[in-house]
Short mmCIF file of C-alpha atoms and ligand atoms in Angstrom, two decimals:
data_model
loop_
_atom_site.label_atom_id
_atom_site.label_comp_id
_atom_site.label_asym_id
_atom_site.label_seq_id
_atom_site.Cartn_x
_atom_site.Cartn_y
_atom_site.Cartn_z
CA MET A 1 -72.63 208.92 -124.59
CA LYS A 2 -73.75 210.13 -127.99
CA GLU A 3 -77.38 209.67 -128.99
CA THR A 4 -78.37 209.80 -132.63
CA LYS A 5 -81.95 209.59 -133.79
CA ASP A 6 -82.97 207.51 -136.79
CA ILE A 7 -85.50 204.70 -136.87
CA PHE A 8 -83.64 203.49 -133.77
CA ASN A 9 -82.41 205.55 -130.89
CA PHE A 10 -78.95 204.04 -130.64
CA GLN A 11 -76.54 204.48 -127.78
CA ASN A 12 -73.79 201.90 -127.81
CA SER A 13 -72.08 200.60 -124.72
CA TYR A 14 -70.71 197.22 -125.82
CA THR A 15 -68.06 198.89 -127.97
CA ASN A 16 -66.60 200.42 -124.80
CA LEU A 17 -65.48 196.94 -123.76
CA PRO A 18 -61.90 195.90 -124.62
CA GLU A 19 -61.52 195.33 -128.35
CA LYS A 20 -61.04 191.60 -127.99
CA PHE A 21 -64.76 191.22 -127.33
CA PHE A 22 -65.92 192.23 -130.79
CA THR A 23 -64.90 192.95 -134.35
CA LYS A 24 -66.26 195.79 -136.43
CA THR A 25 -68.19 194.42 -139.34
CA LYS A 26 -70.80 195.31 -141.93
CA PRO A 27 -73.93 193.50 -142.97
CA ASN A 28 -74.06 192.33 -146.60
CA SER A 29 -76.42 194.30 -148.73
CA SER A 30 -79.43 192.47 -150.17
CA ILE A 31 -79.99 192.49 -153.91
CA LYS A 32 -83.79 192.42 -153.89
CA PRO A 33 -85.07 192.76 -150.34
CA GLU A 34 -88.72 192.22 -149.45
CA LEU A 35 -90.34 192.79 -146.08
CA LYS A 36 -92.20 189.63 -145.13
CA VAL A 37 -93.12 190.06 -141.46
CA LEU A 38 -93.21 193.09 -139.24
CA ASN A 39 -93.97 192.94 -135.53
CA TYR A 40 -96.30 195.86 -134.84
CA SER A 41 -96.75 195.17 -131.14
CA LEU A 42 -92.99 195.10 -130.65
CA ILE A 43 -92.64 198.37 -132.60
CA LYS A 44 -94.98 199.91 -130.01
CA GLU A 45 -93.24 198.33 -127.03
CA LEU A 46 -89.88 199.66 -128.22
CA GLY A 47 -91.31 203.13 -128.76
CA LEU A 48 -90.42 203.07 -132.46
CA ASP A 49 -92.10 205.20 -135.10
CA GLU A 50 -94.40 202.89 -137.07
CA LYS A 51 -94.57 205.16 -140.10
CA ALA A 52 -90.79 205.59 -140.26
CA ILE A 53 -90.32 201.82 -140.05
CA GLU A 54 -92.91 201.19 -142.76
CA LYS A 55 -91.11 203.73 -144.95
CA ASP A 56 -87.49 202.79 -144.37
CA GLY A 57 -87.41 199.64 -142.21
CA LEU A 58 -86.82 197.35 -145.17
CA ASN A 59 -83.58 199.15 -146.06
CA VAL A 60 -82.27 198.77 -142.54
CA PHE A 61 -83.51 195.22 -141.89
CA SER A 62 -81.96 194.03 -145.17
CA GLY A 63 -78.54 195.50 -144.40
CA ASN A 64 -78.86 198.01 -147.24
CA ARG A 65 -78.70 201.09 -145.04
CA ILE A 66 -76.80 201.45 -141.79
CA PRO A 67 -78.93 203.70 -139.60
CA ASN A 68 -77.46 206.71 -137.83
CA GLY A 69 -75.85 205.91 -134.54
CA ALA A 70 -75.19 202.26 -135.41
CA GLU A 71 -71.80 200.76 -134.62
CA CYS A 72 -71.93 197.44 -136.46
CA ILE A 73 -70.06 194.67 -134.71
CA ALA A 74 -69.87 190.90 -134.51
CA GLN A 75 -69.42 189.69 -130.94
CA ALA A 76 -66.73 187.23 -129.93
CA TYR A 77 -67.69 184.23 -127.82
CA ALA A 78 -66.83 180.61 -127.27
CA GLY A 79 -68.92 177.75 -125.96
CA HIS A 80 -69.39 174.09 -125.24
CA GLN A 81 -71.32 172.55 -128.09
CA PHE A 82 -72.66 169.13 -127.11
CA GLY A 83 -69.99 169.15 -124.40
CA HIS A 84 -67.04 170.18 -126.58
CA PHE A 85 -65.34 173.54 -126.17
CA THR A 86 -65.06 175.62 -129.36
CA MET A 87 -64.29 179.19 -130.35
CA LEU A 88 -67.46 180.62 -131.92
CA GLY A 89 -68.63 184.25 -132.21
CA ASP A 90 -71.31 185.86 -134.37
CA GLY A 91 -70.71 183.99 -137.58
CA ARG A 92 -73.84 185.21 -139.28
CA ALA A 93 -75.04 188.12 -137.20
CA CYS A 94 -74.35 191.80 -136.99
CA LEU A 95 -75.20 193.86 -133.94
CA LEU A 96 -76.34 197.23 -135.24
CA GLY A 97 -76.51 198.93 -131.88
CA GLU A 98 -78.40 199.32 -128.61
CA HIS A 99 -81.79 200.98 -128.90
CA ILE A 100 -82.92 203.04 -125.92
CA THR A 101 -86.70 203.08 -125.47
CA PRO A 102 -88.60 206.14 -124.25
CA ASN A 103 -88.64 204.44 -120.82
CA GLY A 104 -84.87 204.22 -120.85
CA GLU A 105 -84.68 200.46 -121.45
CA ARG A 106 -81.79 199.19 -123.55
CA PHE A 107 -82.17 196.54 -126.29
CA ASP A 108 -79.69 195.06 -128.75
CA ILE A 109 -80.85 195.25 -132.35
CA GLN A 110 -79.20 192.49 -134.33
CA LEU A 111 -79.44 191.32 -137.92
CA LYS A 112 -79.27 187.52 -138.08
CA GLY A 113 -78.30 186.05 -141.44
CA SER A 114 -76.61 189.23 -142.69
CA GLY A 115 -73.44 187.66 -144.08
CA ARG A 116 -70.00 186.45 -143.14
CA THR A 117 -67.90 187.87 -140.31
CA VAL A 118 -64.44 187.05 -139.01
CA TYR A 119 -66.13 184.41 -136.82
CA SER A 120 -67.88 182.57 -139.67
CA ARG A 121 -65.41 179.69 -139.89
CA GLY A 122 -66.66 177.58 -142.83
CA GLY A 123 -70.17 179.05 -142.83
CA ASP A 124 -71.74 181.36 -145.39
CA GLY A 125 -73.06 183.80 -142.78
CA LYS A 126 -76.55 183.48 -144.17
CA ALA A 127 -79.93 182.22 -143.06
CA ALA A 128 -82.85 180.62 -144.82
CA LEU A 129 -86.39 181.95 -144.65
CA LYS A 130 -88.14 179.07 -142.88
CA PRO A 131 -85.81 178.88 -139.85
CA MET A 132 -85.99 182.66 -139.43
CA LEU A 133 -89.80 182.58 -139.56
CA ARG A 134 -89.69 179.69 -137.11
CA GLU A 135 -87.63 181.80 -134.70
CA TYR A 136 -90.14 184.62 -135.19
CA ILE A 137 -93.12 182.39 -134.37
CA ILE A 138 -91.63 180.55 -131.41
CA SER A 139 -90.08 183.62 -129.80
CA GLU A 140 -93.39 185.47 -130.03
CA GLY A 141 -95.11 182.38 -128.63
CA MET A 142 -92.70 182.26 -125.71
CA HIS A 143 -93.28 185.94 -125.03
CA GLY A 144 -97.02 185.34 -125.06
CA LEU A 145 -96.57 182.56 -122.54
CA GLY A 146 -94.79 185.00 -120.24
CA ILE A 147 -91.35 183.44 -120.68
CA LYS A 148 -88.32 185.67 -121.03
CA THR A 149 -87.02 185.56 -124.56
CA THR A 150 -85.30 187.49 -127.31
CA ARG A 151 -87.90 188.97 -129.65
CA SER A 152 -88.28 189.21 -133.40
CA LEU A 153 -88.94 192.57 -134.99
CA ALA A 154 -88.93 191.69 -138.68
CA VAL A 155 -88.12 189.09 -141.29
CA VAL A 156 -87.01 190.12 -144.76
CA THR A 157 -86.00 188.03 -147.73
CA THR A 158 -82.79 189.08 -149.42
CA GLY A 159 -83.51 188.12 -153.02
CA GLU A 160 -80.68 185.61 -152.94
CA ASP A 161 -80.86 181.87 -152.40
CA VAL A 162 -78.78 180.15 -149.76
CA VAL A 163 -77.26 176.78 -150.37
CA ARG A 164 -78.11 174.09 -147.84
CA GLU A 165 -79.06 170.55 -148.91
CA THR A 166 -81.00 172.38 -151.62
CA TYR A 167 -81.37 176.01 -152.63
CA LEU A 168 -83.47 177.91 -150.09
CA THR A 169 -84.84 181.43 -149.93
CA GLY A 170 -82.35 183.66 -148.10
CA ALA A 171 -83.63 185.82 -145.26
CA ILE A 172 -82.61 188.08 -142.39
CA LEU A 173 -84.26 188.20 -138.99
CA THR A 174 -84.02 191.37 -136.91
CA ARG A 175 -83.58 190.14 -133.38
CA VAL A 176 -84.17 192.21 -130.27
CA ALA A 177 -82.53 191.18 -127.00
CA SER A 178 -81.84 192.65 -123.57
CA SER A 179 -78.29 191.83 -124.57
CA HIS A 180 -76.44 189.11 -126.41
CA LEU A 181 -74.10 188.34 -123.51
CA ARG A 182 -73.81 184.58 -123.18
CA VAL A 183 -72.15 182.10 -120.87
CA GLY A 184 -69.96 181.58 -123.92
CA THR A 185 -68.87 185.23 -123.79
CA PHE A 186 -67.48 184.58 -120.30
CA GLN A 187 -65.87 181.35 -121.47
CA TYR A 188 -64.19 183.31 -124.25
CA ALA A 189 -62.92 185.89 -121.74
CA SER A 190 -61.75 183.22 -119.35
CA ARG A 191 -59.87 181.27 -122.02
CA PHE A 192 -58.51 183.98 -124.31
CA CYS A 193 -58.40 187.24 -122.34
CA SER A 194 -56.57 188.73 -119.35
CA LYS A 195 -58.04 188.91 -115.85
CA GLU A 196 -58.61 192.66 -116.38
CA GLU A 197 -60.57 191.97 -119.54
CA LEU A 198 -62.64 189.29 -117.81
CA LYS A 199 -63.31 191.76 -115.01
CA ALA A 200 -64.39 194.41 -117.52
CA LEU A 201 -66.88 191.94 -118.98
CA ALA A 202 -68.26 190.93 -115.58
CA ASP A 203 -68.61 194.58 -114.54
CA TYR A 204 -70.39 195.31 -117.81
CA ALA A 205 -72.81 192.41 -117.25
CA LEU A 206 -73.50 193.55 -113.67
CA ASP A 207 -74.19 197.05 -114.82
CA ARG A 208 -76.46 195.99 -117.65
CA HIS A 209 -78.46 193.22 -115.98
CA PHE A 210 -77.96 193.09 -112.23
CA LYS A 211 -78.61 196.53 -110.81
CA GLY A 212 -78.48 196.38 -107.04
CA TYR A 213 -75.04 194.74 -107.08
CA GLU A 214 -73.46 197.93 -105.72
CA LYS A 215 -74.32 197.09 -102.13
CA GLU A 216 -73.06 193.52 -102.34
CA GLU A 217 -69.90 192.52 -100.50
CA ASN A 218 -68.76 190.22 -103.34
CA LYS A 219 -70.40 191.50 -106.50
CA TYR A 220 -69.12 188.62 -108.63
CA LEU A 221 -70.72 186.12 -106.29
CA TYR A 222 -73.90 188.16 -106.65
CA LEU A 223 -73.56 187.86 -110.44
CA LEU A 224 -73.23 184.09 -110.14
CA GLU A 225 -76.11 183.73 -107.68
CA GLN A 226 -78.47 185.90 -109.71
CA MET A 227 -77.57 184.04 -112.87
CA ILE A 228 -78.28 180.69 -111.15
CA LYS A 229 -81.61 181.99 -109.89
CA ASN A 230 -82.65 183.47 -113.25
CA GLN A 231 -81.73 180.38 -115.25
CA ALA A 232 -83.42 178.09 -112.73
CA GLU A 233 -86.58 180.15 -113.10
CA LEU A 234 -86.34 180.26 -116.89
CA ILE A 235 -85.78 176.53 -117.30
CA SER A 236 -88.59 175.76 -114.82
CA LYS A 237 -90.89 177.81 -117.05
CA TRP A 238 -89.77 175.87 -120.12
CA GLN A 239 -90.56 172.63 -118.32
CA LEU A 240 -93.93 173.88 -117.13
CA VAL A 241 -95.12 174.62 -120.68
CA GLY A 242 -93.33 171.64 -122.25
CA PHE A 243 -90.82 173.65 -124.26
CA ILE A 244 -87.74 171.86 -125.53
CA HIS A 245 -84.92 174.18 -126.53
CA GLY A 246 -82.99 171.52 -128.36
CA VAL A 247 -79.49 173.01 -128.24
CA MET A 248 -78.62 174.09 -124.72
CA ASN A 249 -74.99 174.71 -125.55
CA THR A 250 -73.28 177.26 -123.31
CA ASP A 251 -73.23 179.81 -126.14
CA ASN A 252 -77.01 179.57 -126.18
CA MET A 253 -77.44 180.47 -122.50
CA THR A 254 -77.85 184.20 -121.98
CA ILE A 255 -76.70 186.28 -119.04
CA SER A 256 -79.95 188.26 -119.22
CA GLY A 257 -82.04 185.14 -118.51
CA GLU A 258 -83.76 185.29 -121.90
CA THR A 259 -84.34 182.24 -124.07
CA ILE A 260 -82.16 182.58 -127.17
CA ASP A 261 -81.32 180.86 -130.46
CA TYR A 262 -84.38 179.02 -131.61
CA GLY A 263 -83.00 176.26 -133.76
CA PRO A 264 -84.31 172.72 -133.45
CA CYS A 265 -86.76 173.58 -130.69
CA ALA A 266 -90.39 172.63 -130.23
CA PHE A 267 -93.20 172.09 -127.77
CA MET A 268 -93.91 168.62 -126.50
CA ASP A 269 -97.25 167.07 -127.44
CA VAL A 270 -97.48 163.70 -125.69
CA TYR A 271 -95.84 163.82 -122.28
CA ASP A 272 -92.54 161.98 -122.20
CA HIS A 273 -89.38 162.96 -120.35
CA GLU A 274 -87.24 161.53 -123.10
CA THR A 275 -88.65 163.67 -125.88
CA VAL A 276 -85.88 164.98 -128.11
CA PHE A 277 -86.41 167.37 -130.97
CA SER A 278 -82.99 167.76 -132.48
CA SER A 279 -82.06 165.24 -135.13
CA ILE A 280 -78.40 165.36 -134.11
CA ASP A 281 -79.07 164.94 -130.38
CA ILE A 282 -78.61 161.19 -130.55
CA GLY A 283 -77.74 160.67 -126.88
CA GLY A 284 -80.65 162.75 -125.61
CA ARG A 285 -78.32 165.28 -123.99
CA TYR A 286 -80.90 168.00 -124.54
CA ALA A 287 -84.04 165.89 -124.06
CA TYR A 288 -87.00 167.50 -122.28
CA GLY A 289 -86.36 165.77 -118.98
CA ASN A 290 -82.66 166.52 -119.08
CA GLN A 291 -82.96 170.29 -119.53
CA PRO A 292 -82.79 171.14 -115.82
CA ASN A 293 -79.62 169.05 -115.41
CA ILE A 294 -77.98 170.51 -118.48
CA GLY A 295 -78.89 173.96 -117.19
CA GLY A 296 -76.85 173.10 -114.09
CA TRP A 297 -73.98 171.84 -116.23
CA ASP A 298 -73.93 175.05 -118.28
CA LEU A 299 -74.09 177.14 -115.09
CA SER A 300 -71.07 175.23 -113.74
CA ARG A 301 -69.14 176.27 -116.84
CA PHE A 302 -70.19 179.86 -116.10
CA ALA A 303 -69.14 179.57 -112.45
CA GLU A 304 -65.70 178.30 -113.51
CA THR A 305 -65.06 181.43 -115.52
CA LEU A 306 -65.68 183.60 -112.45
CA ILE A 307 -63.26 181.81 -110.10
CA PRO A 308 -60.44 184.37 -110.54
CA LEU A 309 -62.87 187.17 -109.69
CA LEU A 310 -64.59 185.47 -106.76
CA SER A 311 -61.39 185.56 -104.71
CA ASP A 312 -57.70 186.35 -105.12
CA ASN A 313 -57.07 182.90 -103.71
CA GLU A 314 -57.86 180.29 -106.35
CA GLU A 315 -58.89 177.57 -103.94
CA GLU A 316 -61.20 179.92 -102.11
CA GLY A 317 -62.63 181.11 -105.43
CA LEU A 318 -63.33 177.51 -106.40
CA ASN A 319 -65.03 176.82 -103.05
CA ILE A 320 -67.24 179.88 -103.39
CA ALA A 321 -68.23 178.84 -106.91
CA GLN A 322 -68.96 175.25 -105.89
CA LYS A 323 -71.06 176.33 -102.94
CA ALA A 324 -73.18 178.60 -105.12
CA ILE A 325 -73.64 175.97 -107.83
CA SER A 326 -74.58 173.28 -105.32
CA LYS A 327 -77.74 175.25 -104.53
CA TYR A 328 -79.00 175.15 -108.12
CA PRO A 329 -80.96 171.86 -107.95
CA ASP A 330 -82.99 173.02 -104.96
CA ILE A 331 -83.59 176.47 -106.40
CA TYR A 332 -84.76 174.91 -109.66
CA THR A 333 -87.00 172.34 -107.97
CA LYS A 334 -88.66 175.02 -105.87
CA TYR A 335 -89.53 177.09 -108.95
CA TRP A 336 -90.82 174.03 -110.75
CA ILE A 337 -92.95 172.66 -107.91
CA ASN A 338 -94.44 176.07 -107.21
CA GLY A 339 -95.24 176.41 -110.90
CA MET A 340 -96.86 172.98 -110.92
CA ARG A 341 -98.89 173.87 -107.83
CA LYS A 342 -100.36 176.79 -109.74
CA LYS A 343 -101.12 174.58 -112.73
CA LEU A 344 -103.10 172.39 -110.34
CA GLY A 345 -104.87 175.31 -108.67
CA LEU A 346 -102.96 175.08 -105.39
CA PHE A 347 -102.42 178.27 -103.44
CA ASP A 348 -100.58 176.83 -100.48
CA GLU A 349 -97.92 174.17 -99.91
CA GLU A 350 -98.20 170.66 -98.57
CA LYS A 351 -95.31 168.26 -98.29
CA GLU A 352 -97.03 165.60 -100.37
CA ASP A 353 -97.64 167.91 -103.35
CA GLU A 354 -94.63 166.45 -105.13
CA TYR A 355 -96.30 163.00 -105.09
CA LEU A 356 -99.53 164.46 -106.40
CA ILE A 357 -97.66 166.13 -109.27
CA GLU A 358 -95.55 163.06 -110.07
CA GLY A 359 -98.70 160.94 -109.94
CA LEU A 360 -100.32 162.96 -112.70
CA LEU A 361 -97.16 163.01 -114.83
CA ASN A 362 -96.86 159.23 -114.54
CA ILE A 363 -100.43 158.78 -115.73
CA MET A 364 -99.74 161.15 -118.63
CA LYS A 365 -96.70 159.14 -119.61
CA ASN A 366 -98.34 155.74 -119.27
CA TYR A 367 -101.43 156.75 -121.23
CA GLN A 368 -99.50 158.87 -123.77
CA MET A 369 -101.53 161.93 -122.94
CA ASP A 370 -101.01 165.34 -124.42
CA TYR A 371 -99.22 167.50 -121.83
CA THR A 372 -100.89 170.86 -122.58
CA ASN A 373 -104.36 169.45 -123.14
CA THR A 374 -104.34 167.41 -119.93
CA PHE A 375 -103.91 170.58 -117.89
CA LEU A 376 -106.43 172.32 -120.13
CA ALA A 377 -109.04 169.60 -119.48
CA LEU A 378 -108.43 169.81 -115.72
CA THR A 379 -108.76 173.60 -115.84
CA ARG A 380 -111.99 173.47 -117.82
CA ARG A 381 -113.18 170.52 -115.72
CA ARG A 382 -113.88 168.68 -118.94
CA LEU A 383 -112.65 165.28 -117.89
CA GLU A 384 -114.41 163.64 -120.81
CA ASP A 385 -111.66 165.21 -122.97
CA LEU A 386 -109.12 162.99 -121.25
CA ASN A 387 -110.65 159.70 -122.39
CA LEU A 388 -109.74 157.92 -119.19
CA CYS A 389 -112.50 158.83 -116.78
CA ASN A 390 -113.20 155.20 -116.08
CA ASP A 391 -109.63 154.32 -115.38
CA GLU A 392 -109.04 153.41 -111.73
CA GLU A 393 -105.54 154.88 -111.59
CA PHE A 394 -106.81 158.21 -112.84
CA LYS A 395 -109.89 158.16 -110.60
CA THR A 396 -107.70 157.60 -107.55
CA TRP A 397 -105.42 160.45 -108.55
CA TYR A 398 -108.38 162.72 -109.30
CA ASN A 399 -109.96 162.10 -105.91
CA LEU A 400 -106.67 162.87 -104.19
CA TRP A 401 -106.45 166.12 -106.11
CA ILE A 402 -110.04 167.14 -105.30
CA LYS A 403 -109.46 166.40 -101.60
CA ARG A 404 -106.25 168.45 -101.71
CA LEU A 405 -108.17 171.35 -103.31
CA GLU A 406 -110.85 171.13 -100.62
CA ARG A 407 -108.27 171.30 -97.82
CA GLN A 408 -107.01 174.71 -98.93
CA GLY A 409 -110.40 176.34 -98.47
CA LYS A 410 -110.50 178.32 -101.70
CA SER A 411 -113.60 178.69 -103.86
CA ASP A 412 -113.91 176.84 -107.16
CA GLU A 413 -113.81 180.17 -108.98
CA GLU A 414 -110.51 181.10 -107.34
CA VAL A 415 -108.99 177.73 -108.22
CA VAL A 416 -110.10 177.94 -111.85
CA GLU A 417 -108.85 181.52 -112.12
CA LEU A 418 -105.39 180.48 -110.92
CA MET A 419 -105.30 177.48 -113.26
CA LYS A 420 -106.31 179.59 -116.24
CA LYS A 421 -103.36 181.87 -115.65
CA HIS A 422 -100.91 178.98 -115.70
CA ASN A 423 -102.31 176.50 -118.19
CA PRO A 424 -102.21 177.81 -121.74
CA VAL A 425 -105.09 177.02 -124.07
CA VAL A 426 -102.82 177.17 -127.05
CA ILE A 427 -99.13 176.56 -127.71
CA PRO A 428 -97.32 176.74 -131.04
CA ARG A 429 -97.74 173.06 -131.86
CA ASN A 430 -95.16 171.67 -134.24
CA TYR A 431 -97.52 170.61 -136.96
CA ARG A 432 -99.26 173.98 -136.95
CA VAL A 433 -95.89 175.77 -137.05
CA GLU A 434 -94.78 173.61 -139.98
CA GLU A 435 -98.06 174.21 -141.78
CA ALA A 436 -97.56 177.98 -141.39
CA LEU A 437 -93.92 177.83 -142.53
CA GLU A 438 -94.72 175.70 -145.56
CA ALA A 439 -97.43 178.14 -146.71
CA ALA A 440 -95.21 181.17 -146.06
CA ASP A 441 -92.38 179.61 -148.04
CA ASN A 442 -94.86 179.38 -150.91
CA GLY A 443 -95.83 183.02 -150.54
CA ASP A 444 -98.94 182.72 -148.34
CA TYR A 445 -98.36 184.37 -144.96
CA SER A 446 -102.00 184.29 -143.82
CA ILE A 447 -101.68 181.00 -141.93
CA MET A 448 -98.64 182.25 -140.04
CA GLU A 449 -100.44 185.51 -139.21
CA LYS A 450 -103.39 183.63 -137.72
CA LEU A 451 -101.09 181.35 -135.74
CA VAL A 452 -99.10 184.27 -134.35
CA GLU A 453 -102.35 186.02 -133.40
CA ALA A 454 -103.53 182.90 -131.54
CA ILE A 455 -100.31 182.33 -129.59
CA LYS A 456 -100.01 185.97 -128.55
CA ASN A 457 -102.63 185.49 -125.84
CA PRO A 458 -102.33 181.83 -124.95
CA TYR A 459 -104.17 182.15 -121.64
CA ASP A 460 -107.31 183.63 -123.18
CA TYR A 461 -110.04 181.06 -122.51
CA SER A 462 -112.73 183.17 -124.18
CA LYS A 463 -111.68 182.55 -127.79
CA ASP A 464 -112.47 179.60 -129.97
CA LEU A 465 -109.05 178.09 -130.50
CA GLU A 466 -110.06 174.48 -131.27
CA TYR A 467 -107.97 174.54 -134.44
CA TYR A 468 -104.81 175.08 -132.38
CA ILE A 469 -105.87 172.93 -129.44
CA LYS A 470 -106.32 169.84 -131.59
CA THR A 471 -103.40 167.44 -131.30
CA PRO A 472 -101.81 165.95 -134.41
CA GLU A 473 -103.56 162.84 -135.73
CA VAL A 474 -100.56 160.62 -135.29
CA PRO A 475 -98.34 161.35 -132.30
CA GLU A 476 -95.28 162.84 -133.87
CA SER A 477 -91.79 161.58 -133.64
CA TYR A 478 -90.90 165.10 -134.50
CA ARG A 479 -87.47 166.26 -135.51
CA THR A 480 -86.29 169.67 -136.53
CA PHE A 481 -82.93 169.92 -138.15
CA CYS A 482 -79.87 171.86 -137.19
CA GLY A 483 -79.18 173.20 -140.65
CA THR A 484 -80.65 176.55 -139.74
P1 AMP B 1 -76.27 178.48 -133.44
O1 AMP B 1 -76.45 177.06 -133.83
O2 AMP B 1 -77.16 179.43 -134.18
O3 AMP B 1 -76.27 178.71 -131.97
O4 AMP B 1 -74.81 178.86 -133.97
C1 AMP B 1 -73.64 178.28 -133.47
C2 AMP B 1 -72.44 178.99 -134.07
O5 AMP B 1 -72.37 178.77 -135.47
C3 AMP B 1 -72.42 180.49 -133.89
O6 AMP B 1 -71.10 180.91 -133.73
C4 AMP B 1 -73.00 180.97 -135.19
O7 AMP B 1 -72.62 182.30 -135.48
C5 AMP B 1 -72.38 179.99 -136.18
N1 AMP B 1 -73.19 179.84 -137.40
C6 AMP B 1 -74.40 179.26 -137.54
N2 AMP B 1 -74.80 179.28 -138.81
C7 AMP B 1 -73.84 179.91 -139.51
C8 AMP B 1 -73.66 180.24 -140.89
N3 AMP B 1 -74.58 179.96 -141.81
N4 AMP B 1 -72.53 180.88 -141.25
C9 AMP B 1 -71.59 181.18 -140.35
N5 AMP B 1 -71.69 180.89 -139.04
C10 AMP B 1 -72.81 180.26 -138.62
MG1 MG B 2 -76.00 180.08 -130.75
#
C-alpha cells in the first residue's frame, strides 16, 4: 500500500472494500476559517508534527486543502433510529484517510460538518460550533476517564453561519477514531449488499479490530462474541461513571468498541435510573438505566446481520447467533458488578455484594444524592459531605460496608488507593460544559480550556477541583437537543 507523507501519514484500506460501501466525496471549502481548538496531547499521541500542524493544520481541518495521500470518502451505512430502520451514511462527514502512527496504529481522520454528501438526505451537511465543541469536551473527558472513545483533534469555524432554529456559527470537528465501522455498516451490507460483500466487510472488521481471529474455528462467531464482550464492557463503564449517551441508535454503536457520536449526551448528577438527556427521547428508550438493555438490543441487530456468515444453514446460523446473544446480560452484569466492587474498595468477591451495591444505589435515589460525589465522599471518607450521617438507613448500609471491607483483610491505604482509581473527582458536569460553550460561542475559550484541563486527569485527588466538584444549585432537569 502506498504511503504519502504530509501532516498525516495516510495509508487507506477502507477504499479497498467493494464500492458500495462508500462514495468518493470532497469537503466544502471554508470561506474564512479560524482555528479555535487544537488538541496538543492528541497530536503527540498520534505522532504528528506539532509545528507542521500549527502552520498548515487550519487549511486541512477546514477542508481548504486535501493533504497528500488522502482519499476523501463518505461511508455508507444504515441503522435503527429509535427502533426504526433507515438508510443513513455520512451525511455531513468526510473521511480524509487512515493515519498510521509511528507505532503502526491506524486511525481514521474525519472532518465532521464539512458539507453535503450523497447521503445527506434533506440535511445541509454542516455543523454548528457549540455541538462540535461539546463533542470535543465530552470525548476528551471520556478519554480521561479511561473509557474508549473517538477523539477530537481540532475544531475550526468556517466563517459561514448554519441555519438551525436561528443562525449559528458554522464549524468543523476533526474526529479521530480507530475506525468508523458501525453496527449500521453491517446492517447496510446485510440489507443492500450481496453475501460476498457482507463477507468482505466482516473480514475487513476482523482484520482491523480483532487480531487473533485467525486461529478461530468460526471467525464470524468470534467477531460476534468479541463485539458482545467489548460493548458490554464499554456500556458497563458508561454506567459506572453515570454517562448517558442519549442516542444509542445502531448507527452510533461502533465495531471498535469506542463511544461515538456525542449528541444529546451528558453525565448524570443526581442518581436516578430514569434520567434522560435527549429532548426527543420521550419514552425513555435511551434513559440511563435502560442503556444496558438497549446495548443488547443493538447487539441483536448486529448478530442478525451475521447469520448468513455464521453457517451455510440459515437455521443453524440463527441458533449460533441467539446462543451468543443470550450470554450478553451475564457478561454485562459481571463487568458492572466488578466495576462497582472497585468503586467500593472491594478486591475480592462475595455473593452478597450485589445487595450491598443495590443498597447504596437505593439510598442515593431516595435521598436524591449526587452519583459522582457520593462515591467521592466515600473515597475521601468525608461522610459529612453526604448530609445524611444521622440517617438510620445510611448508617446500617455504612456498617455493612465497613464490615465487608474488614473481611477482605486489606489495609485502609490499599482500599483508598483502589477507590481513587475508580471514583473520579471530576466529571464534565452539564452546567460547567454549558458555561464553557456559552463563553466560547462569545469568543472566550479560557473557560473551556480550564474545564478540559480539569477533566483530563479526573482521578487526580491532589488538585483543588472544588469548582468542578460542586453540584448545580438546583438539580437539573437537563435536556440537550438533537439539532446538532
Ligand atoms: P447523528 O445524529 O449524528 O448520529 O446522525 C444521524 C444521521 O444523520 C447520519 O447519517 C448523519 O450523517 C446525518 N446527519 C446529521 N446531521 C446532518 C446534517 N446537518 N446534514 C446532513 N446529514 C446529517
Ligand atoms: Mg450517528
